[in-house]
Amino acid sequence: MDKIVALCKRRGFIYPGSEIYGGLTGTWDYGPLGTLLKKNIKDQWFRTNVQLRNDVVGVDAAIMMNPTVWEKSGHLEAFTDPLVECKTCHQRFRADKEEEIKAHEKTHQGKAGWTTPQKFNLLVKAFLGIIEGAQDEIFLRGEITQGAFVNFENIVSSTRVKIPFGIAQIGKAFRNEITPGNFTFRSREFEQMEIEYFIRPEEKEGNVWFEYWKNTRMEWYLSLGIKKENLRFRKHEDRERAHYARFAEDIEYKAPFGWAEFEGIHHRGDWDLSRHNLSYVGDDGKKFTPWVIETSGGVDRSLLFFLLDAYHEEGERTILKLNPKLAPYKVAVFPLLANKEKLVNLARGIYDDLKQQMMVAWDERGNIGKRYYAQDEAGTPYCVTVDFQSLEDKTVTVRDRDTAKQERIKITNLSEYFLSRLS
Ligand code: ATP
């Protein structure tokens, strides 16, 4: 984990939030490479779940919502974690995180005393309005989910969706986490990607769709290269289930700090639509309240786990073996020597051309070996070197990140060569 944190800072994936002022606990800023990786994860998610399907549509709801939403959704009352305070040093912890509690007790030679657990609400408050004292207290959304529910009627009446159908959304959520930590794993500001999938309110349908979505989401992580042995399902026990869930299972990743939640699959029943007084009229004219199967994943957690899973060391080389679809840069273009104008011009032409279709990096510093290593560490799947032979026969060397193998490819075929390997 330390190596990933250092790599993220050094190469511009992730920096501590507001670092020049000492930071702000639980916030992170994504640098140039991190921004691209994050965008690629979100694009792949949207492509799989909306573009390639016929039954899921997108929504992009406001972060600030009428506070009644949070009253109806049950978050004002039940979106809580049990908080305890160490009587010796007054540090606060989540009472349900037994390992963190035990680790802290060790720092006091096992003699720490604890206050009785209190419910601590995770919603972050904000104040809206221009007149001081008369401002409206609102909440930054604690989950993006409610944006799909409050737009349920709008979407049904403005599109052709018919049950079963889903609403997909990606966006920021905010939680006043008691113990942010493990790098970006538990942050106070983070991004979620969710599908709310509406079905007929029948036990059998509920079970079938729950299994379907559980497996479909697992497949997605596997298809983007996460190793099978690092993933598992875990059923929620009764005591840990969220207030809205009939049953729930997590997809977990084997992180350096233990098995950790990647994504939650929740059977929300009719909890939300009932609470918002919303219903649906079927083709037979009968009105009913649909049930909802939810898939709720974290963009930041995905990014962290994709990085951890892709990290390799081979001798002196650090390689991020990211799936090419996720890699920040798809190709890097180098002129063999920076002071040979003809080489630079030819390489620039290739760079400008490929840039029309994909993210391309340019590097002309130091020797070629060092440039390859730098791209390996950034996860760039292919490097193109323009050398003296290129001037004569219009071919270049293409080097593969994972095998380090090189082959000569015609410049005119480059674009097709990469596009066929990136799709
Ligand atoms: P945890 O038990 O780890 O606190 P949770 O069960 O509260 O998570 P959900 O409410 O199910 O999480 O949120 C869905 C997804 O949103 C999670 O699987 C995770 O990927 C992401 N997520 C939730 N809280 C955070 C956070 N504090 N920081 C980063 N991602 C988060």
Short mmCIF file of C-alpha atoms and ligand atoms in Angstrom, two decimals:
data_model
loop_
_atom_site.label_atom_id
_atom_site.label_comp_id
_atom_site.label_asym_id
_atom_site.label_seq_id
_atom_site.Cartn_x
_atom_site.Cartn_y
_atom_site.Cartn_z
CA MET A 1 0.00 0.00 0.00
CA ASP A 2 2.86 2.41 0.85
CA LYS A 3 4.31 1.81 -2.59
CA ILE A 4 0.99 2.64 -4.26
CA VAL A 5 0.56 5.81 -2.20
CA ALA A 6 4.10 6.91 -3.14
CA LEU A 7 3.59 6.04 -6.82
CA CYS A 8 0.30 7.97 -6.89
CA LYS A 9 1.98 11.08 -5.55
CA ARG A 10 5.17 10.77 -7.63
CA ARG A 11 3.43 10.14 -10.95
CA GLY A 12 0.40 12.38 -10.50
CA PHE A 13 -2.42 9.91 -9.85
CA ILE A 14 -3.58 11.14 -6.43
CA TYR A 15 -2.48 13.93 -4.07
CA PRO A 16 -3.71 14.75 -0.54
CA GLY A 17 -6.56 17.33 -0.75
CA SER A 18 -5.58 20.99 -0.13
CA GLU A 19 -2.05 19.83 0.63
CA ILE A 20 -0.38 23.25 0.70
CA TYR A 21 -2.54 24.17 3.72
CA GLY A 22 -1.88 20.96 5.62
CA GLY A 23 -4.62 18.97 3.91
CA LEU A 24 -8.22 18.23 4.86
CA THR A 25 -8.77 14.81 6.40
CA GLY A 26 -10.65 12.41 4.15
CA THR A 27 -10.27 14.40 0.91
CA TRP A 28 -8.07 13.64 -2.10
CA ASP A 29 -7.27 15.38 -5.37
CA TYR A 30 -6.71 13.47 -8.59
CA GLY A 31 -3.73 14.55 -10.67
CA PRO A 32 -3.31 14.34 -14.46
CA LEU A 33 -2.93 10.54 -14.61
CA GLY A 34 -5.55 9.91 -11.90
CA THR A 35 -8.07 12.11 -13.72
CA LEU A 36 -7.66 10.03 -16.88
CA LEU A 37 -7.87 6.71 -15.05
CA LYS A 38 -10.97 7.82 -13.18
CA LYS A 39 -12.60 9.03 -16.37
CA ASN A 40 -11.84 5.72 -18.10
CA ILE A 41 -13.36 3.71 -15.23
CA LYS A 42 -16.52 5.82 -15.36
CA ASP A 43 -16.69 5.63 -19.17
CA GLN A 44 -16.35 1.84 -19.12
CA TRP A 45 -19.03 1.57 -16.45
CA PHE A 46 -21.43 3.76 -18.42
CA ARG A 47 -20.67 1.97 -21.66
CA THR A 48 -21.37 -1.46 -20.17
CA ASN A 49 -24.42 -0.48 -18.18
CA VAL A 50 -26.15 2.07 -20.41
CA GLN A 51 -24.73 2.19 -23.94
CA LEU A 52 -24.65 -1.59 -24.50
CA ARG A 53 -28.01 -2.29 -22.83
CA ASN A 54 -31.57 -1.52 -23.85
CA ASP A 55 -33.08 -1.39 -20.38
CA VAL A 56 -30.98 1.17 -18.46
CA VAL A 57 -31.02 4.97 -18.83
CA GLY A 58 -28.84 7.60 -17.20
CA VAL A 59 -29.57 10.42 -14.81
CA ASP A 60 -27.38 13.17 -13.35
CA ALA A 61 -29.18 14.61 -10.31
CA ALA A 62 -28.21 17.60 -8.17
CA ILE A 63 -25.94 17.06 -5.16
CA MET A 64 -28.00 19.45 -3.06
CA MET A 65 -31.54 18.22 -2.53
CA ASN A 66 -34.63 19.32 -0.69
CA PRO A 67 -34.06 18.13 2.94
CA THR A 68 -37.40 16.29 2.85
CA VAL A 69 -35.70 13.73 0.61
CA TRP A 70 -33.45 12.71 3.53
CA GLU A 71 -36.31 12.61 5.97
CA LYS A 72 -38.36 10.33 3.68
CA SER A 73 -35.42 8.13 2.73
CA GLY A 74 -34.79 7.43 6.41
CA HIS A 75 -31.28 8.88 6.37
CA LEU A 76 -31.96 11.57 8.97
CA GLU A 77 -32.93 8.88 11.42
CA ALA A 78 -30.93 5.84 10.44
CA PHE A 79 -27.86 6.82 8.40
CA THR A 80 -25.67 6.39 11.43
CA ASP A 81 -22.57 4.58 12.59
CA PRO A 82 -21.98 3.61 16.24
CA LEU A 83 -19.38 5.99 17.67
CA VAL A 84 -17.24 5.31 20.76
CA GLU A 85 -14.58 7.48 22.35
CA CYS A 86 -11.40 6.26 24.03
CA LYS A 87 -11.62 7.51 27.63
CA THR A 88 -7.84 7.85 27.83
CA CYS A 89 -6.99 9.89 24.72
CA HIS A 90 -10.48 10.93 23.47
CA GLN A 91 -9.88 9.57 19.99
CA ARG A 92 -13.10 8.49 18.30
CA PHE A 93 -13.75 5.19 16.54
CA ARG A 94 -16.50 3.13 14.94
CA ALA A 95 -17.66 0.59 17.51
CA ASP A 96 -18.37 -1.97 14.77
CA LYS A 97 -14.78 -1.95 13.48
CA GLU A 98 -13.42 -4.51 15.94
CA GLU A 99 -9.93 -4.66 14.48
CA GLU A 100 -9.43 -0.89 14.72
CA ILE A 101 -10.69 -0.97 18.31
CA LYS A 102 -8.30 -3.78 19.22
CA ALA A 103 -5.38 -2.04 17.50
CA HIS A 104 -6.09 1.12 19.48
CA GLU A 105 -6.34 -0.77 22.78
CA LYS A 106 -2.85 -2.12 22.13
CA THR A 107 -1.48 1.44 22.04
CA HIS A 108 -2.68 1.78 25.67
CA GLN A 109 -1.28 -1.66 26.65
CA GLY A 110 -4.80 -3.10 26.45
CA LYS A 111 -6.13 -0.79 29.16
CA ALA A 112 -8.29 1.59 27.10
CA GLY A 113 -11.81 2.24 28.40
CA TRP A 114 -14.61 3.17 26.01
CA THR A 115 -17.72 5.34 26.23
CA THR A 116 -21.00 3.60 25.43
CA PRO A 117 -21.69 3.59 21.65
CA GLN A 118 -23.72 6.54 20.38
CA LYS A 119 -25.46 6.88 17.04
CA PHE A 120 -23.50 9.31 14.88
CA ASN A 121 -25.23 10.63 11.75
CA LEU A 122 -22.98 10.64 8.69
CA LEU A 123 -24.83 13.29 6.64
CA VAL A 124 -22.76 16.42 5.99
CA LYS A 125 -24.63 19.68 6.66
CA ALA A 126 -24.43 22.81 4.55
CA PHE A 127 -26.22 26.17 4.63
CA LEU A 128 -27.94 27.63 1.60
CA GLY A 129 -29.30 31.15 1.08
CA ILE A 130 -27.98 34.69 1.21
CA ILE A 131 -29.39 36.03 4.47
CA GLU A 132 -27.29 35.08 7.46
CA GLY A 133 -29.29 33.45 10.23
CA ALA A 134 -32.16 32.66 7.89
CA GLN A 135 -30.27 30.24 5.72
CA ASP A 136 -31.73 26.85 4.98
CA GLU A 137 -29.91 23.92 6.45
CA ILE A 138 -29.43 21.27 3.80
CA PHE A 139 -27.43 18.06 3.49
CA LEU A 140 -24.87 17.11 0.91
CA ARG A 141 -26.09 13.79 -0.44
CA GLY A 142 -24.86 10.83 1.58
CA GLU A 143 -25.61 8.46 -1.30
CA ILE A 144 -26.36 9.33 -4.92
CA THR A 145 -29.24 6.83 -4.93
CA GLN A 146 -32.01 9.23 -3.98
CA GLY A 147 -31.44 11.26 -7.17
CA ALA A 148 -32.70 8.25 -9.14
CA PHE A 149 -35.80 7.82 -6.98
CA VAL A 150 -36.91 11.46 -6.95
CA ASN A 151 -36.72 11.42 -10.76
CA PHE A 152 -38.56 8.10 -11.13
CA GLU A 153 -41.81 9.69 -12.37
CA ASN A 154 -40.00 12.15 -14.62
CA ILE A 155 -38.08 9.36 -16.28
CA VAL A 156 -41.08 7.07 -16.71
CA SER A 157 -43.12 9.85 -18.31
CA SER A 158 -40.37 11.36 -20.48
CA THR A 159 -38.89 8.14 -21.91
CA ARG A 160 -40.13 4.77 -23.14
CA VAL A 161 -38.81 2.70 -20.24
CA LYS A 162 -40.95 -0.19 -19.04
CA ILE A 163 -40.42 -2.38 -16.04
CA PRO A 164 -38.00 -4.07 -15.68
CA PHE A 165 -35.65 -1.11 -16.26
CA GLY A 166 -32.78 0.64 -14.55
CA ILE A 167 -31.59 4.17 -13.82
CA ALA A 168 -27.81 4.58 -13.84
CA GLN A 169 -25.91 7.39 -12.21
CA ILE A 170 -22.36 8.42 -11.39
CA GLY A 171 -21.64 11.24 -8.97
CA LYS A 172 -20.20 12.59 -5.75
CA ALA A 173 -21.41 11.61 -2.30
CA PHE A 174 -20.34 12.97 1.08
CA ARG A 175 -20.15 11.28 4.47
CA ASN A 176 -18.87 12.49 7.79
CA GLU A 177 -16.93 9.25 8.25
CA ILE A 178 -15.72 8.71 11.82
CA THR A 179 -12.44 7.15 10.76
CA PRO A 180 -11.44 8.03 7.19
CA GLY A 181 -8.37 6.06 6.16
CA ASN A 182 -6.55 3.42 4.14
CA PHE A 183 -5.71 6.10 1.57
CA THR A 184 -8.79 6.82 -0.59
CA PHE A 185 -10.64 3.69 0.57
CA ARG A 186 -12.64 5.56 3.18
CA SER A 187 -12.93 9.24 2.30
CA ARG A 188 -15.38 11.94 3.30
CA GLU A 189 -15.94 13.03 -0.29
CA PHE A 190 -16.07 10.28 -2.89
CA GLU A 191 -17.79 9.22 -6.08
CA GLN A 192 -20.30 6.42 -6.55
CA MET A 193 -21.58 4.61 -9.64
CA GLU A 194 -24.97 3.05 -9.17
CA ILE A 195 -27.83 1.32 -10.93
CA GLU A 196 -31.31 1.31 -9.43
CA TYR A 197 -33.08 -1.52 -11.23
CA PHE A 198 -36.90 -1.50 -10.96
CA ILE A 199 -38.75 -4.82 -11.06
CA ARG A 200 -42.19 -6.28 -10.31
CA PRO A 201 -42.74 -6.76 -6.56
CA GLU A 202 -42.49 -10.56 -6.46
CA GLU A 203 -40.21 -12.71 -4.32
CA LYS A 204 -39.03 -14.88 -7.20
CA GLU A 205 -38.29 -11.91 -9.50
CA GLY A 206 -36.44 -10.26 -6.64
CA ASN A 207 -34.20 -13.27 -6.13
CA VAL A 208 -33.55 -13.77 -9.83
CA TRP A 209 -32.62 -10.14 -10.49
CA PHE A 210 -30.52 -9.95 -7.33
CA GLU A 211 -28.44 -12.95 -8.48
CA TYR A 212 -28.29 -11.55 -12.01
CA TRP A 213 -26.91 -8.18 -10.93
CA LYS A 214 -24.51 -9.68 -8.40
CA ASN A 215 -22.94 -11.87 -11.06
CA THR A 216 -23.06 -9.22 -13.79
CA ARG A 217 -21.19 -6.75 -11.62
CA MET A 218 -18.60 -9.36 -10.61
CA GLU A 219 -18.06 -10.14 -14.31
CA TRP A 220 -17.40 -6.47 -15.01
CA TYR A 221 -14.51 -6.30 -12.55
CA LEU A 222 -13.09 -9.56 -13.90
CA SER A 223 -13.43 -8.37 -17.51
CA LEU A 224 -11.32 -5.33 -16.66
CA GLY A 225 -8.55 -7.48 -15.30
CA ILE A 226 -9.01 -7.79 -11.54
CA LYS A 227 -7.62 -11.21 -10.56
CA LYS A 228 -10.26 -13.77 -9.67
CA GLU A 229 -8.50 -14.85 -6.49
CA ASN A 230 -8.68 -11.26 -5.19
CA LEU A 231 -12.49 -11.05 -5.43
CA ARG A 232 -15.27 -12.65 -3.44
CA PHE A 233 -18.91 -12.18 -2.46
CA ARG A 234 -19.86 -11.62 1.17
CA LYS A 235 -23.41 -11.73 2.48
CA HIS A 236 -24.40 -9.03 4.97
CA GLU A 237 -25.41 -10.30 8.35
CA ASP A 238 -28.73 -9.06 9.76
CA ARG A 239 -27.09 -6.63 12.18
CA GLU A 240 -24.99 -4.83 9.54
CA ARG A 241 -27.70 -4.42 6.89
CA ALA A 242 -28.58 -0.84 5.97
CA HIS A 243 -32.03 0.42 7.02
CA TYR A 244 -33.37 0.17 3.46
CA ALA A 245 -32.12 -3.32 2.57
CA ARG A 246 -34.13 -6.57 2.55
CA PHE A 247 -30.88 -8.37 1.87
CA ALA A 248 -27.45 -7.38 0.71
CA GLU A 249 -24.17 -8.81 -0.51
CA ASP A 250 -20.87 -7.11 -1.12
CA ILE A 251 -18.27 -7.71 -3.77
CA GLU A 252 -15.02 -7.60 -1.81
CA TYR A 253 -11.39 -7.13 -2.82
CA LYS A 254 -8.42 -8.67 -1.07
CA ALA A 255 -6.69 -5.40 -0.17
CA PRO A 256 -3.37 -5.18 1.71
CA PHE A 257 -5.43 -4.19 4.78
CA GLY A 258 -7.78 -7.19 4.49
CA TRP A 259 -10.92 -8.09 2.49
CA ALA A 260 -12.69 -4.80 1.79
CA GLU A 261 -15.97 -3.72 0.16
CA PHE A 262 -15.71 -2.84 -3.53
CA GLU A 263 -19.41 -2.64 -4.29
CA GLY A 264 -22.71 -3.39 -2.54
CA ILE A 265 -25.63 -5.21 -4.17
CA HIS A 266 -28.79 -4.33 -2.23
CA HIS A 267 -32.34 -5.60 -2.47
CA ARG A 268 -34.10 -2.38 -1.42
CA GLY A 269 -37.61 -3.83 -1.87
CA ASP A 270 -40.15 -1.00 -2.10
CA TRP A 271 -38.53 0.98 0.71
CA ASP A 272 -37.68 4.10 -1.25
CA LEU A 273 -40.56 4.37 -3.71
CA SER A 274 -43.08 3.78 -0.90
CA ARG A 275 -41.47 6.38 1.32
CA HIS A 276 -41.57 8.90 -1.55
CA ASN A 277 -45.16 7.90 -2.35
CA LEU A 278 -44.29 6.85 -5.88
CA SER A 279 -45.81 4.06 -7.93
CA TYR A 280 -45.99 2.66 -11.45
CA VAL A 281 -48.85 1.73 -13.76
CA GLY A 282 -48.33 -1.50 -15.70
CA ASP A 283 -49.52 -2.26 -19.24
CA ASP A 284 -52.67 -3.82 -17.75
CA GLY A 285 -53.52 -0.51 -16.09
CA LYS A 286 -52.82 -1.85 -12.59
CA LYS A 287 -50.90 0.38 -10.23
CA PHE A 288 -48.12 -1.07 -8.05
CA THR A 289 -44.96 -0.10 -6.21
CA PRO A 290 -41.93 -1.64 -7.92
CA TRP A 291 -39.08 -3.24 -6.02
CA VAL A 292 -35.51 -2.15 -6.53
CA ILE A 293 -32.27 -4.06 -6.88
CA GLU A 294 -29.36 -1.70 -6.46
CA THR A 295 -25.72 -2.04 -7.46
CA SER A 296 -23.64 0.58 -5.67
CA GLY A 297 -19.94 0.80 -6.43
CA GLY A 298 -17.28 3.34 -5.53
CA VAL A 299 -15.26 5.06 -8.26
CA ASP A 300 -12.42 5.90 -5.88
CA ARG A 301 -12.32 2.41 -4.38
CA SER A 302 -12.35 0.90 -7.87
CA LEU A 303 -9.48 3.13 -8.90
CA LEU A 304 -7.47 2.15 -5.82
CA PHE A 305 -8.15 -1.56 -6.29
CA PHE A 306 -7.43 -1.45 -10.03
CA LEU A 307 -4.07 0.15 -9.19
CA LEU A 308 -3.27 -2.34 -6.42
CA ASP A 309 -4.15 -5.27 -8.66
CA ALA A 310 -2.15 -3.92 -11.61
CA TYR A 311 1.00 -3.17 -9.61
CA HIS A 312 3.99 -5.35 -10.55
CA GLU A 313 7.68 -5.21 -9.87
CA GLU A 314 10.09 -6.93 -12.25
CA GLY A 315 13.67 -6.32 -11.20
CA GLU A 316 14.13 -2.56 -11.36
CA ARG A 317 10.95 -2.05 -13.33
CA THR A 318 7.65 -1.04 -11.79
CA ILE A 319 4.81 -1.89 -14.15
CA LEU A 320 1.17 -1.00 -13.88
CA LYS A 321 -0.46 -3.78 -15.87
CA LEU A 322 -3.72 -1.90 -16.23
CA ASN A 323 -6.27 -3.12 -18.73
CA PRO A 324 -5.61 -0.98 -21.87
CA LYS A 325 -9.21 0.27 -21.69
CA LEU A 326 -8.43 1.85 -18.32
CA ALA A 327 -4.84 2.96 -18.94
CA PRO A 328 -4.53 6.78 -18.70
CA TYR A 329 -2.40 7.02 -21.84
CA LYS A 330 -2.87 4.38 -24.51
CA VAL A 331 0.33 5.11 -26.42
CA ALA A 332 3.54 7.08 -25.90
CA VAL A 333 5.48 8.43 -28.89
CA PHE A 334 9.26 9.05 -28.79
CA PRO A 335 11.75 10.38 -31.31
CA LEU A 336 14.91 8.31 -30.75
CA LEU A 337 16.99 11.49 -30.41
CA ALA A 338 15.60 14.86 -29.38
CA ASN A 339 18.18 16.85 -31.38
CA LYS A 340 17.49 15.31 -34.79
CA GLU A 341 14.90 17.51 -36.40
CA LYS A 342 13.77 14.97 -38.98
CA LEU A 343 13.10 12.35 -36.29
CA VAL A 344 11.25 14.85 -34.10
CA ASN A 345 9.10 16.07 -36.98
CA LEU A 346 8.10 12.57 -38.06
CA ALA A 347 7.34 11.59 -34.44
CA ARG A 348 5.30 14.79 -33.92
CA GLY A 349 3.22 13.97 -36.97
CA ILE A 350 2.45 10.49 -35.61
CA TYR A 351 1.67 11.95 -32.18
CA ASP A 352 -0.70 14.58 -33.59
CA ASP A 353 -2.41 11.99 -35.74
CA LEU A 354 -2.98 9.39 -32.99
CA LYS A 355 -4.13 12.11 -30.58
CA GLN A 356 -7.28 12.50 -32.66
CA GLN A 357 -8.37 9.05 -31.49
CA MET A 358 -6.85 8.39 -28.06
CA MET A 359 -4.78 9.85 -25.22
CA VAL A 360 -1.14 9.88 -26.32
CA ALA A 361 1.95 10.82 -24.29
CA TRP A 362 5.07 12.48 -25.70
CA ASP A 363 8.56 12.04 -24.29
CA GLU A 364 11.93 13.04 -25.71
CA ARG A 365 14.03 13.20 -22.54
CA GLY A 366 16.90 10.84 -21.59
CA ASN A 367 17.53 7.45 -23.11
CA ILE A 368 14.87 5.18 -24.58
CA GLY A 369 15.18 2.62 -21.76
CA LYS A 370 14.31 5.25 -19.15
CA ARG A 371 11.38 6.47 -21.22
CA TYR A 372 10.04 2.90 -21.45
CA TYR A 373 10.34 2.48 -17.66
CA ALA A 374 8.53 5.77 -17.04
CA GLN A 375 5.65 4.65 -19.28
CA ASP A 376 5.52 1.20 -17.62
CA GLU A 377 5.04 2.93 -14.29
CA ALA A 378 2.21 5.05 -15.73
CA GLY A 379 0.53 1.95 -17.18
CA THR A 380 0.88 2.98 -20.86
CA PRO A 381 0.33 -0.23 -22.87
CA TYR A 382 2.30 0.75 -26.00
CA CYS A 383 5.35 2.87 -26.86
CA VAL A 384 6.24 3.99 -30.38
CA THR A 385 9.84 4.87 -31.19
CA VAL A 386 10.74 6.76 -34.34
CA ASP A 387 14.33 5.98 -35.43
CA PHE A 388 16.53 6.44 -38.48
CA GLN A 389 15.04 3.41 -40.22
CA SER A 390 11.64 5.13 -39.90
CA LEU A 391 12.86 7.93 -42.16
CA GLU A 392 13.66 5.40 -44.85
CA ASP A 393 10.94 2.74 -44.74
CA LYS A 394 8.17 4.58 -42.85
CA THR A 395 7.98 1.95 -40.10
CA VAL A 396 8.35 2.43 -36.32
CA THR A 397 9.09 0.22 -33.33
CA VAL A 398 6.07 -0.61 -31.21
CA ARG A 399 6.90 -1.95 -27.77
CA ASP A 400 4.41 -3.84 -25.61
CA ARG A 401 4.32 -2.92 -21.88
CA ASP A 402 3.61 -6.39 -20.50
CA THR A 403 5.90 -8.53 -22.66
CA ALA A 404 8.51 -5.82 -23.48
CA LYS A 405 8.46 -7.33 -27.01
CA GLN A 406 9.05 -5.01 -29.94
CA GLU A 407 7.82 -5.17 -33.52
CA ARG A 408 8.08 -2.97 -36.61
CA ILE A 409 4.79 -1.53 -37.77
CA LYS A 410 4.05 0.66 -40.80
CA ILE A 411 3.17 4.20 -39.77
CA THR A 412 0.05 4.08 -41.93
CA ASN A 413 -1.17 1.00 -40.00
CA LEU A 414 -0.54 2.38 -36.50
CA SER A 415 -3.97 3.78 -35.80
CA GLU A 416 -5.71 0.53 -36.78
CA TYR A 417 -3.12 -1.52 -34.85
CA PHE A 418 -3.88 0.32 -31.61
CA LEU A 419 -7.63 0.69 -32.03
CA SER A 420 -8.03 -3.06 -32.56
CA ARG A 421 -6.12 -3.73 -29.35
CA LEU A 422 -7.88 -1.13 -27.24
CA SER A 423 -11.51 -1.97 -27.93
P1 ATP B 1 -18.52 0.74 4.42
O1 ATP B 1 -19.21 -0.41 5.14
O2 ATP B 1 -17.17 0.39 3.85
O3 ATP B 1 -18.56 2.03 5.16
P2 ATP B 1 -20.99 1.12 3.09
O4 ATP B 1 -21.58 -0.25 3.21
O5 ATP B 1 -21.44 2.19 3.98
O6 ATP B 1 -19.40 1.01 3.12
P3 ATP B 1 -22.48 1.77 0.78
O7 ATP B 1 -23.34 2.73 1.49
O8 ATP B 1 -23.03 0.44 0.38
O9 ATP B 1 -21.13 1.56 1.59
O10 ATP B 1 -21.87 2.52 -0.47
C1 ATP B 1 -21.71 1.92 -1.73
C2 ATP B 1 -20.28 2.06 -2.23
O11 ATP B 1 -19.83 3.40 -2.14
C3 ATP B 1 -19.27 1.24 -1.45
O12 ATP B 1 -19.23 -0.10 -1.89
C4 ATP B 1 -17.99 1.97 -1.74
O13 ATP B 1 -17.44 1.53 -2.97
C5 ATP B 1 -18.44 3.42 -1.86
N1 ATP B 1 -18.20 4.11 -0.59
C6 ATP B 1 -18.99 4.14 0.49
N2 ATP B 1 -18.45 4.89 1.46
C7 ATP B 1 -17.26 5.32 0.98
C8 ATP B 1 -16.22 6.14 1.52
N3 ATP B 1 -16.31 6.67 2.73
N4 ATP B 1 -15.15 6.39 0.75
C9 ATP B 1 -15.03 5.88 -0.50
N5 ATP B 1 -15.98 5.10 -1.05
C10 ATP B 1 -17.09 4.83 -0.34
#
